[in-house]
mmCIF file of C-alpha atoms and ligand atoms in Angstrom:
data_model
loop_
_atom_site.group_PDB
_atom_site.id
_atom_site.type_symbol
_atom_site.label_atom_id
_atom_site.label_comp_id
_atom_site.label_asym_id
_atom_site.label_seq_id
_atom_site.Cartn_x
_atom_site.Cartn_y
_atom_site.Cartn_z
ATOM 1 C CA MET A 1 67.072 84.240 65.449
ATOM 2 C CA GLY A 2 67.461 86.430 62.380
ATOM 3 C CA LEU A 3 66.105 89.982 62.064
ATOM 4 C CA VAL A 4 65.297 91.757 58.845
ATOM 5 C CA PRO A 5 64.663 95.429 59.768
ATOM 6 C CA THR A 6 62.449 97.189 57.166
ATOM 7 C CA MET A 7 60.264 100.235 56.709
ATOM 8 C CA GLY A 8 57.608 98.058 55.053
ATOM 9 C CA TYR A 9 55.959 98.260 51.557
ATOM 10 C CA LEU A 10 57.855 95.065 51.051
ATOM 11 C CA HIS A 11 59.332 94.100 47.651
ATOM 12 C CA ALA A 12 61.574 91.379 46.299
ATOM 13 C CA GLY A 13 64.606 93.219 47.660
ATOM 14 C CA HIS A 14 63.275 92.823 51.218
ATOM 15 C CA LEU A 15 62.281 89.322 50.559
ATOM 16 C CA SER A 16 65.779 88.424 49.446
ATOM 17 C CA LEU A 17 66.906 89.314 52.941
ATOM 18 C CA VAL A 18 64.165 87.080 54.332
ATOM 19 C CA GLU A 19 65.470 84.245 52.032
ATOM 20 C CA ALA A 20 69.011 84.772 53.299
ATOM 21 C CA ALA A 21 67.810 84.524 56.919
ATOM 22 C CA ARG A 22 65.849 81.336 56.026
ATOM 23 C CA ARG A 23 68.896 79.838 54.347
ATOM 24 C CA ASP A 24 70.751 80.310 57.656
ATOM 25 C CA GLU A 25 67.989 78.369 59.363
ATOM 26 C CA THR A 26 67.142 81.128 61.771
ATOM 27 C CA PHE A 27 63.788 81.943 63.328
ATOM 28 C CA VAL A 28 62.964 84.784 61.021
ATOM 29 C CA VAL A 29 61.710 88.113 62.411
ATOM 30 C CA VAL A 30 60.853 91.017 60.148
ATOM 31 C CA SER A 31 60.407 94.448 61.719
ATOM 32 C CA ILE A 32 58.203 96.979 59.937
ATOM 33 C CA PHE A 33 58.629 100.489 61.201
ATOM 34 C CA VAL A 34 58.665 103.665 59.233
ATOM 35 C CA ASN A 35 61.149 105.450 61.531
ATOM 36 C CA PRO A 36 60.282 109.192 61.818
ATOM 37 C CA THR A 37 63.678 110.155 63.234
ATOM 38 C CA GLN A 38 65.573 109.210 60.016
ATOM 39 C CA PHE A 39 63.488 111.584 57.883
ATOM 40 C CA GLY A 40 64.347 115.262 57.737
ATOM 41 C CA PRO A 41 61.603 117.871 58.346
ATOM 42 C CA HIS A 42 61.094 118.444 54.590
ATOM 43 C CA GLU A 43 61.455 114.767 53.532
ATOM 44 C CA ASP A 44 58.760 112.245 52.672
ATOM 45 C CA TYR A 45 57.808 110.682 56.036
ATOM 46 C CA GLU A 46 54.103 111.398 55.534
ATOM 47 C CA ARG A 47 54.148 110.376 51.891
ATOM 48 C CA TYR A 48 56.222 107.156 52.493
ATOM 49 C CA PRO A 49 54.170 104.228 51.026
ATOM 50 C CA ARG A 50 52.508 101.953 53.562
ATOM 51 C CA ASP A 51 50.611 98.619 53.056
ATOM 52 C CA THR A 52 50.305 96.738 56.256
ATOM 53 C CA ALA A 53 47.874 94.036 55.004
ATOM 54 C CA GLY A 54 49.970 93.403 51.863
ATOM 55 C CA ASP A 55 53.178 93.282 53.943
ATOM 56 C CA LEU A 56 51.750 90.763 56.380
ATOM 57 C CA GLN A 57 50.629 88.572 53.551
ATOM 58 C CA ARG A 58 54.031 88.706 51.852
ATOM 59 C CA CYS A 59 55.710 87.872 55.101
ATOM 60 C CA GLU A 60 53.425 84.885 55.669
ATOM 61 C CA GLU A 61 54.037 83.622 52.114
ATOM 62 C CA ALA A 62 57.798 84.010 52.632
ATOM 63 C CA GLY A 63 57.759 81.931 55.768
ATOM 64 C CA VAL A 64 58.485 84.691 58.206
ATOM 65 C CA GLU A 65 57.772 83.543 61.769
ATOM 66 C CA LEU A 66 57.224 86.821 63.490
ATOM 67 C CA VAL A 67 56.506 90.353 62.358
ATOM 68 C CA PHE A 68 57.347 93.193 64.807
ATOM 69 C CA MET A 69 55.342 96.335 63.997
ATOM 70 C CA PRO A 70 55.753 98.849 66.766
ATOM 71 C CA ALA A 71 53.933 102.158 66.897
ATOM 72 C CA VAL A 72 55.980 105.404 66.980
ATOM 73 C CA THR A 73 54.914 105.898 70.623
ATOM 74 C CA ASP A 74 56.212 102.363 71.506
ATOM 75 C CA MET A 75 59.591 103.212 70.117
ATOM 76 C CA TYR A 76 59.967 106.789 71.289
ATOM 77 C CA PRO A 77 58.747 107.887 74.699
ATOM 78 C CA PRO A 78 58.180 111.684 74.596
ATOM 79 C CA ASP A 79 61.139 112.222 76.854
ATOM 80 C CA ALA A 80 63.650 110.044 75.019
ATOM 81 C CA THR A 81 66.880 111.968 74.673
ATOM 82 C CA THR A 82 69.552 109.366 73.651
ATOM 83 C CA THR A 83 70.847 108.937 70.175
ATOM 84 C CA VAL A 84 73.609 106.875 68.541
ATOM 85 C CA HIS A 85 76.002 108.772 66.302
ATOM 86 C CA VAL A 86 78.548 107.111 64.035
ATOM 87 C CA ALA A 87 81.230 109.636 62.982
ATOM 88 C CA GLY A 88 83.342 109.580 59.813
ATOM 89 C CA LEU A 89 81.482 107.164 57.675
ATOM 90 C CA THR A 90 78.415 109.364 57.801
ATOM 91 C CA GLU A 91 80.135 112.491 56.636
ATOM 92 C CA THR A 92 80.068 111.770 52.905
ATOM 93 C CA LEU A 93 77.409 110.583 50.349
ATOM 94 C CA CYS A 94 73.952 110.754 51.981
ATOM 95 C CA GLY A 95 75.308 112.214 55.277
ATOM 96 C CA PRO A 96 75.603 115.862 54.302
ATOM 97 C CA CYS A 97 72.399 115.747 52.139
ATOM 98 C CA ARG A 98 70.276 114.335 54.956
ATOM 99 C CA PRO A 99 71.428 115.842 58.290
ATOM 100 C CA GLY A 100 70.506 113.584 61.129
ATOM 101 C CA HIS A 101 69.472 110.685 58.936
ATOM 102 C CA PHE A 102 72.177 108.308 59.998
ATOM 103 C CA ASP A 103 71.680 109.168 63.691
ATOM 104 C CA GLY A 104 68.075 108.162 63.198
ATOM 105 C CA VAL A 105 69.064 104.967 61.483
ATOM 106 C CA ALA A 106 71.782 103.986 64.018
ATOM 107 C CA THR A 107 69.450 104.762 67.000
ATOM 108 C CA VAL A 108 66.485 102.799 65.647
ATOM 109 C CA VAL A 109 68.606 99.871 64.626
ATOM 110 C CA THR A 110 70.211 99.761 68.106
ATOM 111 C CA LYS A 111 66.799 99.836 69.614
ATOM 112 C CA LEU A 112 65.454 97.011 67.336
ATOM 113 C CA LEU A 113 68.507 94.873 68.027
ATOM 114 C CA ASN A 114 68.040 95.350 71.808
ATOM 115 C CA ILE A 115 64.346 94.650 71.722
ATOM 116 C CA VAL A 116 64.500 91.603 69.363
ATOM 117 C CA GLN A 117 67.902 90.305 70.383
ATOM 118 C CA PRO A 118 68.674 88.454 67.171
ATOM 119 C CA ASP A 119 71.807 86.377 66.528
ATOM 120 C CA ARG A 120 72.013 87.844 63.035
ATOM 121 C CA ALA A 121 70.590 90.914 61.265
ATOM 122 C CA TYR A 122 70.284 91.180 57.519
ATOM 123 C CA PHE A 123 70.792 94.402 55.560
ATOM 124 C CA GLY A 124 70.866 95.053 51.807
ATOM 125 C CA ARG A 125 73.806 96.537 49.786
ATOM 126 C CA LYS A 126 71.176 98.794 48.130
ATOM 127 C CA ASP A 127 71.931 100.979 51.162
ATOM 128 C CA ALA A 128 75.744 100.433 51.101
ATOM 129 C CA GLN A 129 76.554 103.374 53.399
ATOM 130 C CA GLN A 130 73.907 102.388 55.870
ATOM 131 C CA LEU A 131 75.325 98.842 55.955
ATOM 132 C CA ALA A 132 78.837 100.238 56.573
ATOM 133 C CA VAL A 133 77.519 102.432 59.356
ATOM 134 C CA ILE A 134 75.675 99.529 61.026
ATOM 135 C CA ARG A 135 78.675 97.271 60.849
ATOM 136 C CA ARG A 136 80.892 99.957 62.398
ATOM 137 C CA MET A 137 78.344 100.719 65.106
ATOM 138 C CA THR A 138 77.842 97.067 66.138
ATOM 139 C CA ARG A 139 81.610 96.615 66.304
ATOM 140 C CA ASP A 140 82.273 99.864 68.196
ATOM 141 C CA LEU A 141 79.523 99.189 70.717
ATOM 142 C CA ASN A 142 80.184 95.413 71.021
ATOM 143 C CA LEU A 143 76.591 94.618 70.105
ATOM 144 C CA PRO A 144 76.228 90.859 70.201
ATOM 145 C CA VAL A 145 74.904 90.333 66.698
ATOM 146 C CA GLU A 146 76.356 89.297 63.365
ATOM 147 C CA ILE A 147 75.528 91.717 60.553
ATOM 148 C CA VAL A 148 74.939 90.021 57.214
ATOM 149 C CA GLY A 149 75.162 92.124 54.004
ATOM 150 C CA CYS A 150 73.015 90.895 51.097
ATOM 151 C CA PRO A 151 73.128 91.684 47.303
ATOM 152 C CA LEU A 152 71.276 94.626 45.774
ATOM 153 C CA ILE A 153 68.180 93.388 43.876
ATOM 154 C CA ARG A 154 67.076 95.050 40.676
ATOM 155 C CA GLU A 155 64.002 95.115 38.495
ATOM 156 C CA PRO A 156 64.515 93.316 35.171
ATOM 157 C CA ASP A 157 65.321 96.684 33.450
ATOM 158 C CA GLY A 158 68.010 97.512 36.029
ATOM 159 C CA LEU A 159 66.147 99.901 38.331
ATOM 160 C CA ALA A 160 67.181 99.161 41.970
ATOM 161 C CA MET A 161 64.129 97.936 43.844
ATOM 162 C CA SER A 162 62.890 100.387 46.375
ATOM 163 C CA SER A 163 59.602 101.111 48.201
ATOM 164 C CA ARG A 164 59.981 104.678 46.868
ATOM 165 C CA ASN A 165 59.697 103.453 43.258
ATOM 166 C CA ALA A 166 55.953 103.398 43.822
ATOM 167 C CA MET A 167 55.973 107.151 44.127
ATOM 168 C CA LEU A 168 57.381 107.590 40.614
ATOM 169 C CA SER A 169 55.137 108.544 37.667
ATOM 170 C CA ALA A 170 55.541 106.342 34.565
ATOM 171 C CA ASP A 171 57.663 109.047 32.936
ATOM 172 C CA GLU A 172 59.905 109.501 36.101
ATOM 173 C CA ARG A 173 60.218 105.708 36.314
ATOM 174 C CA GLN A 174 61.586 105.649 32.815
ATOM 175 C CA ARG A 175 64.004 108.505 33.378
ATOM 176 C CA ALA A 176 65.163 106.869 36.642
ATOM 177 C CA LEU A 177 66.760 104.138 34.659
ATOM 178 C CA SER A 178 69.589 106.615 34.003
ATOM 179 C CA LEU A 179 70.967 105.768 37.476
ATOM 180 C CA TYR A 180 71.622 102.185 36.549
ATOM 181 C CA ARG A 181 72.765 103.164 33.048
ATOM 182 C CA SER A 182 75.313 105.587 34.486
ATOM 183 C CA LEU A 183 76.636 102.919 36.891
ATOM 184 C CA CYS A 184 77.042 100.380 34.067
ATOM 185 C CA GLN A 185 78.966 102.978 32.006
ATOM 186 C CA ALA A 186 81.134 103.714 34.953
ATOM 187 C CA ARG A 187 81.845 100.023 35.419
ATOM 188 C CA GLU A 188 82.725 99.566 31.825
ATOM 189 C CA ARG A 189 84.971 102.595 31.766
ATOM 190 C CA ILE A 190 86.776 101.576 34.980
ATOM 191 C CA GLN A 191 87.272 98.046 33.759
ATOM 192 C CA SER A 192 88.601 99.370 30.410
ATOM 193 C CA GLY A 193 91.379 101.078 32.339
ATOM 194 C CA GLU A 194 90.059 104.464 33.411
ATOM 195 C CA ARG A 195 91.757 105.376 36.716
ATOM 196 C CA ASN A 196 90.714 108.944 37.143
ATOM 197 C CA ALA A 197 87.530 109.109 39.292
ATOM 198 C CA ALA A 198 86.677 112.656 38.103
ATOM 199 C CA ALA A 199 86.418 111.484 34.561
ATOM 200 C CA VAL A 200 84.125 108.579 35.550
ATOM 201 C CA ILE A 201 81.959 110.932 37.537
ATOM 202 C CA GLU A 202 81.754 113.473 34.688
ATOM 203 C CA GLN A 203 80.520 110.849 32.290
ATOM 204 C CA MET A 204 77.888 109.659 34.804
ATOM 205 C CA ARG A 205 76.802 113.267 35.360
ATOM 206 C CA ARG A 206 76.163 113.684 31.626
ATOM 207 C CA ILE A 207 74.038 110.489 31.510
ATOM 208 C CA VAL A 208 71.994 111.471 34.507
ATOM 209 C CA ALA A 209 71.596 115.106 33.386
ATOM 210 C CA ALA A 210 70.191 113.902 30.047
ATOM 211 C CA ALA A 211 67.288 112.404 32.031
ATOM 212 C CA ASP A 212 66.448 115.783 33.365
ATOM 213 C CA PRO A 213 66.307 115.030 37.125
ATOM 214 C CA ALA A 214 64.797 117.533 39.595
ATOM 215 C CA ARG A 215 68.045 117.390 41.626
ATOM 216 C CA SER A 216 71.243 115.381 41.799
ATOM 217 C CA ASP A 217 72.476 115.169 45.386
ATOM 218 C CA TYR A 218 75.770 113.377 44.605
ATOM 219 C CA ILE A 219 77.619 111.177 42.126
ATOM 220 C CA SER A 220 80.672 109.786 43.893
ATOM 221 C CA VAL A 221 83.388 107.206 43.684
ATOM 222 C CA VAL A 222 84.379 106.235 47.222
ATOM 223 C CA ASP A 223 86.417 103.648 49.124
ATOM 224 C CA PRO A 224 83.896 100.884 50.146
ATOM 225 C CA ASP A 225 85.350 100.615 53.617
ATOM 226 C CA THR A 226 85.678 104.302 54.587
ATOM 227 C CA MET A 227 83.123 105.940 52.221
ATOM 228 C CA GLN A 228 85.771 108.583 51.546
ATOM 229 C CA PRO A 229 86.154 109.898 47.922
ATOM 230 C CA VAL A 230 88.818 108.245 45.803
ATOM 231 C CA GLU A 231 90.772 110.138 43.181
ATOM 232 C CA ARG A 232 92.822 107.304 41.603
ATOM 233 C CA ILE A 233 90.970 104.030 41.139
ATOM 234 C CA GLU A 234 93.505 101.318 42.033
ATOM 235 C CA ARG A 235 91.345 99.020 44.183
ATOM 236 C CA PRO A 236 87.655 98.095 44.227
ATOM 237 C CA VAL A 237 85.600 101.223 44.584
ATOM 238 C CA LEU A 238 81.952 101.925 45.459
ATOM 239 C CA VAL A 239 80.348 104.073 42.703
ATOM 240 C CA ALA A 240 77.277 105.694 44.292
ATOM 241 C CA LEU A 241 74.667 108.296 43.480
ATOM 242 C CA ALA A 242 71.511 109.912 44.766
ATOM 243 C CA VAL A 243 69.155 111.644 42.349
ATOM 244 C CA CYS A 244 65.667 113.078 42.607
ATOM 245 C CA PHE A 245 62.886 112.627 39.963
ATOM 246 C CA GLY A 246 59.923 114.801 40.923
ATOM 247 C CA SER A 247 60.015 114.730 44.683
ATOM 248 C CA THR A 248 61.244 111.147 44.854
ATOM 249 C CA ARG A 249 64.863 110.657 45.942
ATOM 250 C CA LEU A 250 66.525 107.512 44.585
ATOM 251 C CA ILE A 251 69.894 106.058 45.551
ATOM 252 C CA ASP A 252 71.900 103.345 43.717
ATOM 253 C CA ASN A 253 75.396 101.997 43.799
ATOM 254 C CA MET A 254 77.773 99.415 42.404
ATOM 255 C CA LEU A 255 80.936 97.929 43.697
ATOM 256 C CA VAL A 256 83.393 97.955 40.779
ATOM 257 C CA ASP A 257 86.716 96.047 40.752
ATOM 258 C CA PRO A 258 89.159 97.732 38.351
ATOM 259 C CA GLY A 259 90.929 94.401 37.896
ATOM 260 C CA GLY A 260 88.043 92.307 36.734
ATOM 261 C CA GLN A 261 84.478 91.385 36.868
ATOM 262 C CA ASN A 262 82.170 93.662 38.912
ATOM 263 C CA ALA A 263 81.160 92.323 42.308
HETATM 264 P P1 AMP B 1 63.888 99.822 53.744
HETATM 265 O O1 AMP B 1 62.521 99.233 53.967
HETATM 266 O O2 AMP B 1 64.059 100.584 52.408
HETATM 267 O O3 AMP B 1 64.436 100.610 54.880
HETATM 268 O O4 AMP B 1 64.891 98.599 53.530
HETATM 269 C C1 AMP B 1 65.018 97.612 54.498
HETATM 270 C C2 AMP B 1 66.187 96.728 54.159
HETATM 271 O O5 AMP B 1 65.973 96.207 52.822
HETATM 272 C C3 AMP B 1 67.529 97.465 54.121
HETATM 273 O O6 AMP B 1 68.557 96.632 54.673
HETATM 274 C C4 AMP B 1 67.719 97.659 52.627
HETATM 275 O O7 AMP B 1 69.029 97.776 52.302
HETATM 276 C C5 AMP B 1 67.131 96.421 52.091
HETATM 277 N N1 AMP B 1 66.747 96.656 50.683
HETATM 278 C C6 AMP B 1 65.900 97.580 50.184
HETATM 279 N N2 AMP B 1 65.812 97.511 48.888
HETATM 280 C C7 AMP B 1 66.672 96.553 48.465
HETATM 281 C C8 AMP B 1 67.178 96.013 47.240
HETATM 282 N N3 AMP B 1 66.633 96.495 46.054
HETATM 283 N N4 AMP B 1 68.034 95.015 47.281
HETATM 284 C C9 AMP B 1 68.471 94.522 48.409
HETATM 285 N N5 AMP B 1 68.108 94.984 49.588
HETATM 286 C C10 AMP B 1 67.252 95.931 49.658
#
């Protein structure tokens, strides 16, 4: 059995995970659950886009065998007091900007894995830190599941696919292309020999600032295994950023190998 955990409002990024599960010839289960515990009190839980009928149709067309769509009350009895916390990996990038977010993610993924009991679970590299957290958690807790990481899927113009893209105005959507543009510049610069992470970040910051974002949470160059900031780029690095346009927070990343083609 293969599980693809999602928060719904399914797009081609989600469906690429379904495809990966189908290629592995698993019985494909998609879970759709907008998990309230991974949203902060001032985040977009209420505003998060939802489209149950459309999602079910997309799952059916994609050959999904079973959709698990629990209610919040099914997942969280009022007296539930247990959470899963992954230390270290959650202390950089999105961790400090979204206190409690990764505890919410780790806890709900543990619950989904225990309920569905899949052999494999599929996660996108769009959420690279989340994937690292889940890999570490399943290893540390001996969860009997294989975690499969899948490529980040982009729109034709480079914008990383995300359910949150639906919340962008046309103008914000255009300005949001600065994330991908800054990542491509970073890759080019690193592969042309730049080894100083601060210089790469400064150039990205200029590109993003020119698009006039409401807020920039971070622009970082980190070790892809530990998520810790890197100063000298000597090995493949994860270049990652989180930027808000209007009240929509977008994340994007790229794995860059200084010695060659990007991965
Ligand atoms: P979400 O519904 O945003 O929680 O995402 C559910 C799963 O789909 C996560 O494993 C995400 O990393 C993955 N995902 C979302 N967007 C993309 C994308 N553009 N490319 C690849 N995977 C994605």
